[in-house]
mmCIF file of C-alpha atoms in Angstrom:
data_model
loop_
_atom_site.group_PDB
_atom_site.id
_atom_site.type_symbol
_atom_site.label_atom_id
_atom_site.label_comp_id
_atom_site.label_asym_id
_atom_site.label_seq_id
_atom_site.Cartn_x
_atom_site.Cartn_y
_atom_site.Cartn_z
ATOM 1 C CA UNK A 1 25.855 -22.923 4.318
ATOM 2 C CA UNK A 2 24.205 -20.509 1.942
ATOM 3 C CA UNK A 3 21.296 -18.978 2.064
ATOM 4 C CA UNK A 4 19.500 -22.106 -0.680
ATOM 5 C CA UNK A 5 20.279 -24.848 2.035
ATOM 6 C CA UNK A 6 19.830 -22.862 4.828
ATOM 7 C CA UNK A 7 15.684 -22.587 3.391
ATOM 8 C CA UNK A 8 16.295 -26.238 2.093
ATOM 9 C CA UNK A 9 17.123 -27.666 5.793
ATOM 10 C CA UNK A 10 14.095 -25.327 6.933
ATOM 11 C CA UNK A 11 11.704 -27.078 4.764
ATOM 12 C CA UNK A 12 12.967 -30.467 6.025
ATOM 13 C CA UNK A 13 12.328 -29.113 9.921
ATOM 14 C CA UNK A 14 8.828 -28.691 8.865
ATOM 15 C CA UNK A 15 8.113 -31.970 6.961
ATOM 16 C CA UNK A 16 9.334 -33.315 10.351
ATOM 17 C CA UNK A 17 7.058 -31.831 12.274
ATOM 18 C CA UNK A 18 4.472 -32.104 10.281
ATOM 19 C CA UNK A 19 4.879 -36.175 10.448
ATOM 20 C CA UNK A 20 4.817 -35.975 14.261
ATOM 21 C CA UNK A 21 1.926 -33.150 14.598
ATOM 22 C CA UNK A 22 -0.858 -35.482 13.093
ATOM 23 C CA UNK A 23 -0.415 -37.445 16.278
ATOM 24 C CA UNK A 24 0.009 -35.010 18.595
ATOM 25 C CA UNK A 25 -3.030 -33.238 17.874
ATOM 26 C CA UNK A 26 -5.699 -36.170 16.270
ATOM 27 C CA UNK A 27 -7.536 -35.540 18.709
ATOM 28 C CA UNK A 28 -8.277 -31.846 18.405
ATOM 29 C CA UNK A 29 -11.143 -30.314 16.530
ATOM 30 C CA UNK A 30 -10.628 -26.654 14.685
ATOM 31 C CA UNK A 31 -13.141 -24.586 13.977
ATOM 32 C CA UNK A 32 -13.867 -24.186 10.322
ATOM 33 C CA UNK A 33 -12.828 -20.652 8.613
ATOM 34 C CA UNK A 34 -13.490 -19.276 5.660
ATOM 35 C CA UNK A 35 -10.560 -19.374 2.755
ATOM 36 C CA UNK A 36 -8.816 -16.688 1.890
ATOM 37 C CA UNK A 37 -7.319 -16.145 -1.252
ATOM 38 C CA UNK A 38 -3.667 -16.390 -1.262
ATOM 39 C CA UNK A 39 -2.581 -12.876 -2.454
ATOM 40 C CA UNK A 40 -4.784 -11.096 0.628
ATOM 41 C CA UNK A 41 -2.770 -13.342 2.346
ATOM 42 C CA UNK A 42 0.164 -12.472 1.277
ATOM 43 C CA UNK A 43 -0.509 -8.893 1.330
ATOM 44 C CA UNK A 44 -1.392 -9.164 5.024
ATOM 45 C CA UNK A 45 2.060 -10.171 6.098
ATOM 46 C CA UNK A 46 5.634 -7.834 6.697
ATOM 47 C CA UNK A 47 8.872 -8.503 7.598
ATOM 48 C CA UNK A 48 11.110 -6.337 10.225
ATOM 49 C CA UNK A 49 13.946 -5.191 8.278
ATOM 50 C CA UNK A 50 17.386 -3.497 9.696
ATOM 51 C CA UNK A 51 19.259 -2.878 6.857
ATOM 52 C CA UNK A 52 20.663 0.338 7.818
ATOM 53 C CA UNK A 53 22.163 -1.812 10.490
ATOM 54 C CA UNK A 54 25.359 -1.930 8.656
ATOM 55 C CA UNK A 55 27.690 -3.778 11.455
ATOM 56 C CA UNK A 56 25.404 -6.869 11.816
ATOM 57 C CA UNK A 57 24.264 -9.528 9.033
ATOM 58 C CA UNK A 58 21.769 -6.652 7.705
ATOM 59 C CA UNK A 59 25.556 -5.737 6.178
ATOM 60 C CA UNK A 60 25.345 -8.469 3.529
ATOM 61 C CA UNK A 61 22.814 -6.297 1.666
ATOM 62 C CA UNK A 62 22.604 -7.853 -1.404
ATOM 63 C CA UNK A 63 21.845 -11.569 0.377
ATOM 64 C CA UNK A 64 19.086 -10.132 2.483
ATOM 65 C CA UNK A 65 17.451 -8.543 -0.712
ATOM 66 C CA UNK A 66 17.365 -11.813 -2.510
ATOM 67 C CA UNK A 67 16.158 -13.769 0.068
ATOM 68 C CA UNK A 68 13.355 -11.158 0.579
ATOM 69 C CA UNK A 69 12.492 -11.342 -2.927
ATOM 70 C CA UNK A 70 12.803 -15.063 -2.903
ATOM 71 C CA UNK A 71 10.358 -15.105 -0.170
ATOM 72 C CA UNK A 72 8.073 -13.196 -2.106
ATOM 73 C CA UNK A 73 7.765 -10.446 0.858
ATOM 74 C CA UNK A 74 5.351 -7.731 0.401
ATOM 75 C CA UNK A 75 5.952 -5.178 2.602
ATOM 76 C CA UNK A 76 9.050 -4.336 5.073
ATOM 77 C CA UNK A 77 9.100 -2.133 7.498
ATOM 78 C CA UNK A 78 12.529 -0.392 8.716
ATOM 79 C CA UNK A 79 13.137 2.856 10.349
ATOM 80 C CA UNK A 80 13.790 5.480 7.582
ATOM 81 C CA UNK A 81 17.561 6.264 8.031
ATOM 82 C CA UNK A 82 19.281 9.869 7.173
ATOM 83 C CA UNK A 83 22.680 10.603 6.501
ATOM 84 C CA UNK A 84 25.510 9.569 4.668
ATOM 85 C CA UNK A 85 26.918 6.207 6.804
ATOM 86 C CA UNK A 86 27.380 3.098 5.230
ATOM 87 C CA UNK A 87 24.165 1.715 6.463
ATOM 88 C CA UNK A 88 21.885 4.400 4.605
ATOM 89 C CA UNK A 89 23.153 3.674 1.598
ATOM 90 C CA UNK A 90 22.754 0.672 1.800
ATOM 91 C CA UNK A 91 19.550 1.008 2.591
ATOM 92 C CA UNK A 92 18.475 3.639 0.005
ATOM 93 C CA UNK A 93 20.088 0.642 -2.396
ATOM 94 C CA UNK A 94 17.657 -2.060 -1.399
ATOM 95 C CA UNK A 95 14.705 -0.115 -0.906
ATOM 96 C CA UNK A 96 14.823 0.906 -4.522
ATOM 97 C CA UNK A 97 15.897 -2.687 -5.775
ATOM 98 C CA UNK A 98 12.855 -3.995 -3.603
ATOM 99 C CA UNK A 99 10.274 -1.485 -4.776
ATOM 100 C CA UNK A 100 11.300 -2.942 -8.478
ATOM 101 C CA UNK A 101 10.601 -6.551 -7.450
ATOM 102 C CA UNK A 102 6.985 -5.279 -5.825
ATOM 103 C CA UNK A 103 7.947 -5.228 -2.651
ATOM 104 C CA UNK A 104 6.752 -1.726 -0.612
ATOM 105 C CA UNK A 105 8.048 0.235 2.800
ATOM 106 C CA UNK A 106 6.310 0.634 5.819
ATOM 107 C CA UNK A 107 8.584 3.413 7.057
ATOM 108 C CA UNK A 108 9.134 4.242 10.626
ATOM 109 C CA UNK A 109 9.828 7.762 11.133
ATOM 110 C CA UNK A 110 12.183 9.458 14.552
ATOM 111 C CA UNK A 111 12.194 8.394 17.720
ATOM 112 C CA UNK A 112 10.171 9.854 21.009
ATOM 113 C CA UNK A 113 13.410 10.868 22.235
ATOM 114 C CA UNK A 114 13.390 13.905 19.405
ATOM 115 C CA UNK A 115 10.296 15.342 21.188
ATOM 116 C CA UNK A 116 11.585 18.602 21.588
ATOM 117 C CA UNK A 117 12.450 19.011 18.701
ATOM 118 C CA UNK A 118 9.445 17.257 16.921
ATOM 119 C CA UNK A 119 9.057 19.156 13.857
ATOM 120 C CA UNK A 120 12.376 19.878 12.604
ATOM 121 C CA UNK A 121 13.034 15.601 13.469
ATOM 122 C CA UNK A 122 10.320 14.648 10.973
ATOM 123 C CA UNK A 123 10.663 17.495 8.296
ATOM 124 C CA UNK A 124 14.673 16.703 8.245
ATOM 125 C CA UNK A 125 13.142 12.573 7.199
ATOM 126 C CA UNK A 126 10.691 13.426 5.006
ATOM 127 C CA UNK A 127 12.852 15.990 3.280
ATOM 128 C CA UNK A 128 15.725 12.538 2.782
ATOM 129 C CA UNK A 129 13.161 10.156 1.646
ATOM 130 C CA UNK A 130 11.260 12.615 -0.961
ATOM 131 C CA UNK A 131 14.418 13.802 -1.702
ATOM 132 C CA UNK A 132 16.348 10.815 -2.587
ATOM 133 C CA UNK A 133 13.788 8.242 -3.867
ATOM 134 C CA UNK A 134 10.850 10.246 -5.421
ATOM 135 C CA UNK A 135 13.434 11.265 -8.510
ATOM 136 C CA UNK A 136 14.560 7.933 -8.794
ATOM 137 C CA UNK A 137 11.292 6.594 -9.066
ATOM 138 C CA UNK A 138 9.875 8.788 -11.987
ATOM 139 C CA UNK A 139 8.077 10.784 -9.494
ATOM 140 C CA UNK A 140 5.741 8.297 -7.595
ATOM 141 C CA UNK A 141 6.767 7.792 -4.129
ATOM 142 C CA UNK A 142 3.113 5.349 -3.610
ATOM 143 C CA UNK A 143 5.775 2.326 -6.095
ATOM 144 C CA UNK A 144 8.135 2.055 -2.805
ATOM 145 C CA UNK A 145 5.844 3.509 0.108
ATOM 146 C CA UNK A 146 3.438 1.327 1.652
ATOM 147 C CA UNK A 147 2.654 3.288 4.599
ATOM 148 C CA UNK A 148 4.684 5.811 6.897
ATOM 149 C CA UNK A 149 4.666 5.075 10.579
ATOM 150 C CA UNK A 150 4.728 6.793 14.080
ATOM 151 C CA UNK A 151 7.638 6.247 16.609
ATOM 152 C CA UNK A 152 8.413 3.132 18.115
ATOM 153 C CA UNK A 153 6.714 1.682 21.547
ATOM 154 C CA UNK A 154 6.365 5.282 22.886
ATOM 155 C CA UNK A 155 4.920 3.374 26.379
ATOM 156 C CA UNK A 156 8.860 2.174 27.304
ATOM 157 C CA UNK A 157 9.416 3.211 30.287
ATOM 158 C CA UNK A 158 12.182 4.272 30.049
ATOM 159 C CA UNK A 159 10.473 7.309 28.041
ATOM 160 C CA UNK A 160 9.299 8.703 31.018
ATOM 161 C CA UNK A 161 5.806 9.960 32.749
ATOM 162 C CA UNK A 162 5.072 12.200 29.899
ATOM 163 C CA UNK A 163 5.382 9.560 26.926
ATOM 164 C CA UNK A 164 1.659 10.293 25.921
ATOM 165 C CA UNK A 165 2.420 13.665 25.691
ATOM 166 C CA UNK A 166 5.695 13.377 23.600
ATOM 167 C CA UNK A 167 3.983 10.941 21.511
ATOM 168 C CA UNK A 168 1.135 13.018 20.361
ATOM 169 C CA UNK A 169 3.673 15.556 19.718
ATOM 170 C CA UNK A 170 6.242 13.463 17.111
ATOM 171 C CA UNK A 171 2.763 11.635 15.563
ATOM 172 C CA UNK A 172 1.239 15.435 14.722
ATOM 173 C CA UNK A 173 4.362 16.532 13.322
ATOM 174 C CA UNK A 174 4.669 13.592 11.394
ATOM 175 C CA UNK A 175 0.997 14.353 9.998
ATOM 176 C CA UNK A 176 1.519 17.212 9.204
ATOM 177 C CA UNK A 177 4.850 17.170 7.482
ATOM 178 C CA UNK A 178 3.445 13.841 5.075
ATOM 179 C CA UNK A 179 -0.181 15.381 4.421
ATOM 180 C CA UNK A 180 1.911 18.863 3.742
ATOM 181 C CA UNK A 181 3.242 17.148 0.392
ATOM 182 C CA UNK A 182 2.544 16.198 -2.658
ATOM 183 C CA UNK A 183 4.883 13.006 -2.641
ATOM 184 C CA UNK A 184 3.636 12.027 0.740
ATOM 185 C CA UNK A 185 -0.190 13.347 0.998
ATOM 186 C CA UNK A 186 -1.880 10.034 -0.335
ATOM 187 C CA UNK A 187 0.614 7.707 1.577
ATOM 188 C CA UNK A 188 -1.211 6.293 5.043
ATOM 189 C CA UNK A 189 -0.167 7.603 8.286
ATOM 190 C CA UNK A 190 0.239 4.838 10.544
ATOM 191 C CA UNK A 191 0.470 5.572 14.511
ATOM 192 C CA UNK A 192 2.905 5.140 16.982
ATOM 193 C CA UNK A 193 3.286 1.982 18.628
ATOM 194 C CA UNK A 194 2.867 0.313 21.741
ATOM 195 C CA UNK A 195 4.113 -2.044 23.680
ATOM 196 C CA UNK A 196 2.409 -5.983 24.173
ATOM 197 C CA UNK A 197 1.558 -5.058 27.315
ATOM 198 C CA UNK A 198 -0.298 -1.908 26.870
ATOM 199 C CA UNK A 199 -2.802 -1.399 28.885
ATOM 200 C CA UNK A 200 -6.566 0.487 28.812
ATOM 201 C CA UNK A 201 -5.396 3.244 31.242
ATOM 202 C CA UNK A 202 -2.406 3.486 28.781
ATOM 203 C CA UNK A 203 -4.423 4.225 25.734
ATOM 204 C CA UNK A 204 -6.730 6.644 27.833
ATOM 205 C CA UNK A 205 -3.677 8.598 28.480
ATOM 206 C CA UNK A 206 -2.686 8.670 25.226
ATOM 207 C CA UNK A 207 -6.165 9.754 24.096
ATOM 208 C CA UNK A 208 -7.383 9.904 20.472
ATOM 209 C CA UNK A 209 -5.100 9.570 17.212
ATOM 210 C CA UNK A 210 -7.585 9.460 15.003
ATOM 211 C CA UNK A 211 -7.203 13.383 13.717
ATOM 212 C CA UNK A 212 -3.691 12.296 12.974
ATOM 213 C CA UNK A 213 -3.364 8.896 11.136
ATOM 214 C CA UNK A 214 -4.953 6.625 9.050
ATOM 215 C CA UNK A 215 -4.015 3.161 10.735
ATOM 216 C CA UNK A 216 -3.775 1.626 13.815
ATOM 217 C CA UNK A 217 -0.758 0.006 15.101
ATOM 218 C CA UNK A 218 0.570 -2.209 18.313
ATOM 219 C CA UNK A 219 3.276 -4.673 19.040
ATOM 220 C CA UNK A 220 2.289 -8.100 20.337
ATOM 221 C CA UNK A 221 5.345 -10.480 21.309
ATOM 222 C CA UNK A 222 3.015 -13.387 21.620
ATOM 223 C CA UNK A 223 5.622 -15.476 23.831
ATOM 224 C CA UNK A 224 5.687 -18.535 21.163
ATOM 225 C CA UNK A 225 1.785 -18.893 20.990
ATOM 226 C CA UNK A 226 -0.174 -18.113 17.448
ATOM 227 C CA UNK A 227 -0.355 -14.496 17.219
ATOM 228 C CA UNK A 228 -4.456 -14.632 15.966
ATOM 229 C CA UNK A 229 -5.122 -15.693 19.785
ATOM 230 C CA UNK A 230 -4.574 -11.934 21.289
ATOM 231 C CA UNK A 231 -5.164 -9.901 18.087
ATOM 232 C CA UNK A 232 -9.000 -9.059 18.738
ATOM 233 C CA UNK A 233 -8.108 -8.013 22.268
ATOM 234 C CA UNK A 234 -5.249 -6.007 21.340
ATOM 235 C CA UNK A 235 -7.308 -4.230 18.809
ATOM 236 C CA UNK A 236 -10.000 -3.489 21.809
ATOM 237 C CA UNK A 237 -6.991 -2.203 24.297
ATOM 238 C CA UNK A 238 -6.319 0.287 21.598
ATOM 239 C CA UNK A 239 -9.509 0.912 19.895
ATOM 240 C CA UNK A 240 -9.545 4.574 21.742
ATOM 241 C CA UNK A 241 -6.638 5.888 20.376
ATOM 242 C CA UNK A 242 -7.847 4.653 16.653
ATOM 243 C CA UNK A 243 -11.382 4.832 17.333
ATOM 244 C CA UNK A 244 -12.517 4.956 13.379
ATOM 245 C CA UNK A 245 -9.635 3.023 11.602
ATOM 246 C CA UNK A 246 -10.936 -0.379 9.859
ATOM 247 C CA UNK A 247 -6.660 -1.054 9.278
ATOM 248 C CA UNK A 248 -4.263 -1.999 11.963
ATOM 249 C CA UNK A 249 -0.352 -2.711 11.546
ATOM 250 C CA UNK A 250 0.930 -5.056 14.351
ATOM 251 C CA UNK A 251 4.571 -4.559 13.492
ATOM 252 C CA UNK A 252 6.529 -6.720 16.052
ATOM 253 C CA UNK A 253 4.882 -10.027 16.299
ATOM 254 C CA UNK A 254 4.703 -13.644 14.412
ATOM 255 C CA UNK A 255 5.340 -17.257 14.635
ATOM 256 C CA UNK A 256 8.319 -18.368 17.011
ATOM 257 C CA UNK A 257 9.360 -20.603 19.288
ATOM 258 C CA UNK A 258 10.190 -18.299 21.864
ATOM 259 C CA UNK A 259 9.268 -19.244 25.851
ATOM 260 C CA UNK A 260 5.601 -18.587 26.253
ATOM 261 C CA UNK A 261 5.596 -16.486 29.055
ATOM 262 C CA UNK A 262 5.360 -13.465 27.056
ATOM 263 C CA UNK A 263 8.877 -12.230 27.885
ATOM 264 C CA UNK A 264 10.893 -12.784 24.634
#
């Protein structure tokens, strides 16, 4: 099946449930909300991409660009990969075919585990991406970046009893290698993020971000439910580590059909 029928039997799935829904839910009353126009909502939305994963489907590179650009996508947002392995390239391949179709980067930069050597982790990725794509781009890194971002969950526990710590350490260097260029001084910081089950004691021990992005960001795995029911609380959870920001990123999150216990 290609990629045409694969959306074509999608579409069918939800004419089908549409024809069943109207009975399901006659009965139920929504509240009224005001419209939006289409392109904000279009701009609100980003996919997770792995195309530096070279071994899985993310391999068929050229596929997963169309199908982004078929989708009319906005924004993506992959780690920022360095190096010369297969899966950077291919990467640095799509990221410049997307940014010609209109579609931007949210850019994760490192991982908590390069604490120690925080500085040196983010200068050697911000050296790559200004490196390789500002050039090819007539000089205007702001045509492919949307936004850079912090590490990933840095409340894993598997990071240890200092993760606060180590976080604050990667998100400053990370400031202060993007606000220390030209390319990268008027693209928005975005922090780390959390897990969907951060907690208020979390976020007091991780203190305030504020000196050292420009948006807030959390994941919410919202266990198959709509994703718009535990926004507003999520955004209160971690309202003291972005205490100013008016713009949030919830990176891992979405409509599924995943078991609603909050798990998947």
């Amino acid at each position: 099946m290609d990629r045409r029928m694969f959306l074509a039997s999608g579409a069918m799935s939800l004419l089908s449930l549409k024809a069943v829904s109207g009975t399901a839910f006659a009965g139920t009353t929504l509240p009224l909300m005001p419209a939006r126009m289409a392109e904000s909502l279009c701009e609100s939305y980003m996919v997770n991409t792995k195309i530096f994963y070279a071994s899985s489907v993310y391999g068929h590179t050229d596929a997963v660009v169309d199908l982004l650009k078929d989708l009319g996508v906005r924004t993506v947002r992959e780690r920022i990969s360095t190096g010369t392995s297969s899966g950077t390239r291919n990467q640095q391949s799509a990221m410049l075919r997307l940014a010609a179709a209109g579609t931007k980067w949210h850019g994760t930069v490192s991982t908590i585990e390069q604490w120690r050597n925080a500085g040196a982790a983010n200068k050697q990725v911000l050296d790559r991406l200004t490196e390789y794509y500002t050039p090819r781009l007539g000089g205007d890194l702001s045509l492919l970046m949307r936004s850079l971002g912090g590490v990933n969950e840095i409340d894993n526990p598997h990071n240890g009893p200092d993760w606060a710590k180590h976080a604050r350490l990667m998100q400053t260097a990370l400031w202060d290698q993007a606000t220390a260029r030209s390319a990268t001084r008027d693209i928005p910081v975005a922090g780390p993020t959390t897990r969907s089950d951060y907690t208020r004691e979390r976020a007091a021990k991780l203190g305030d971000l504020s000196a050292i992005t420009d948006v807030g960001a959390f994941h919410y795995y919202n266990g198959g439910t709509s994703p718009t029911r535990g926004i507003s609380e999520r955004i209160a959870i971690s309202r003291p580590n972005f205490p100013d920001t008016q713009r949030w990123i919830v990176c891992e999150t979405g409509y599924n059909d995943s078991p609603q216990d909050n798990k998947n």
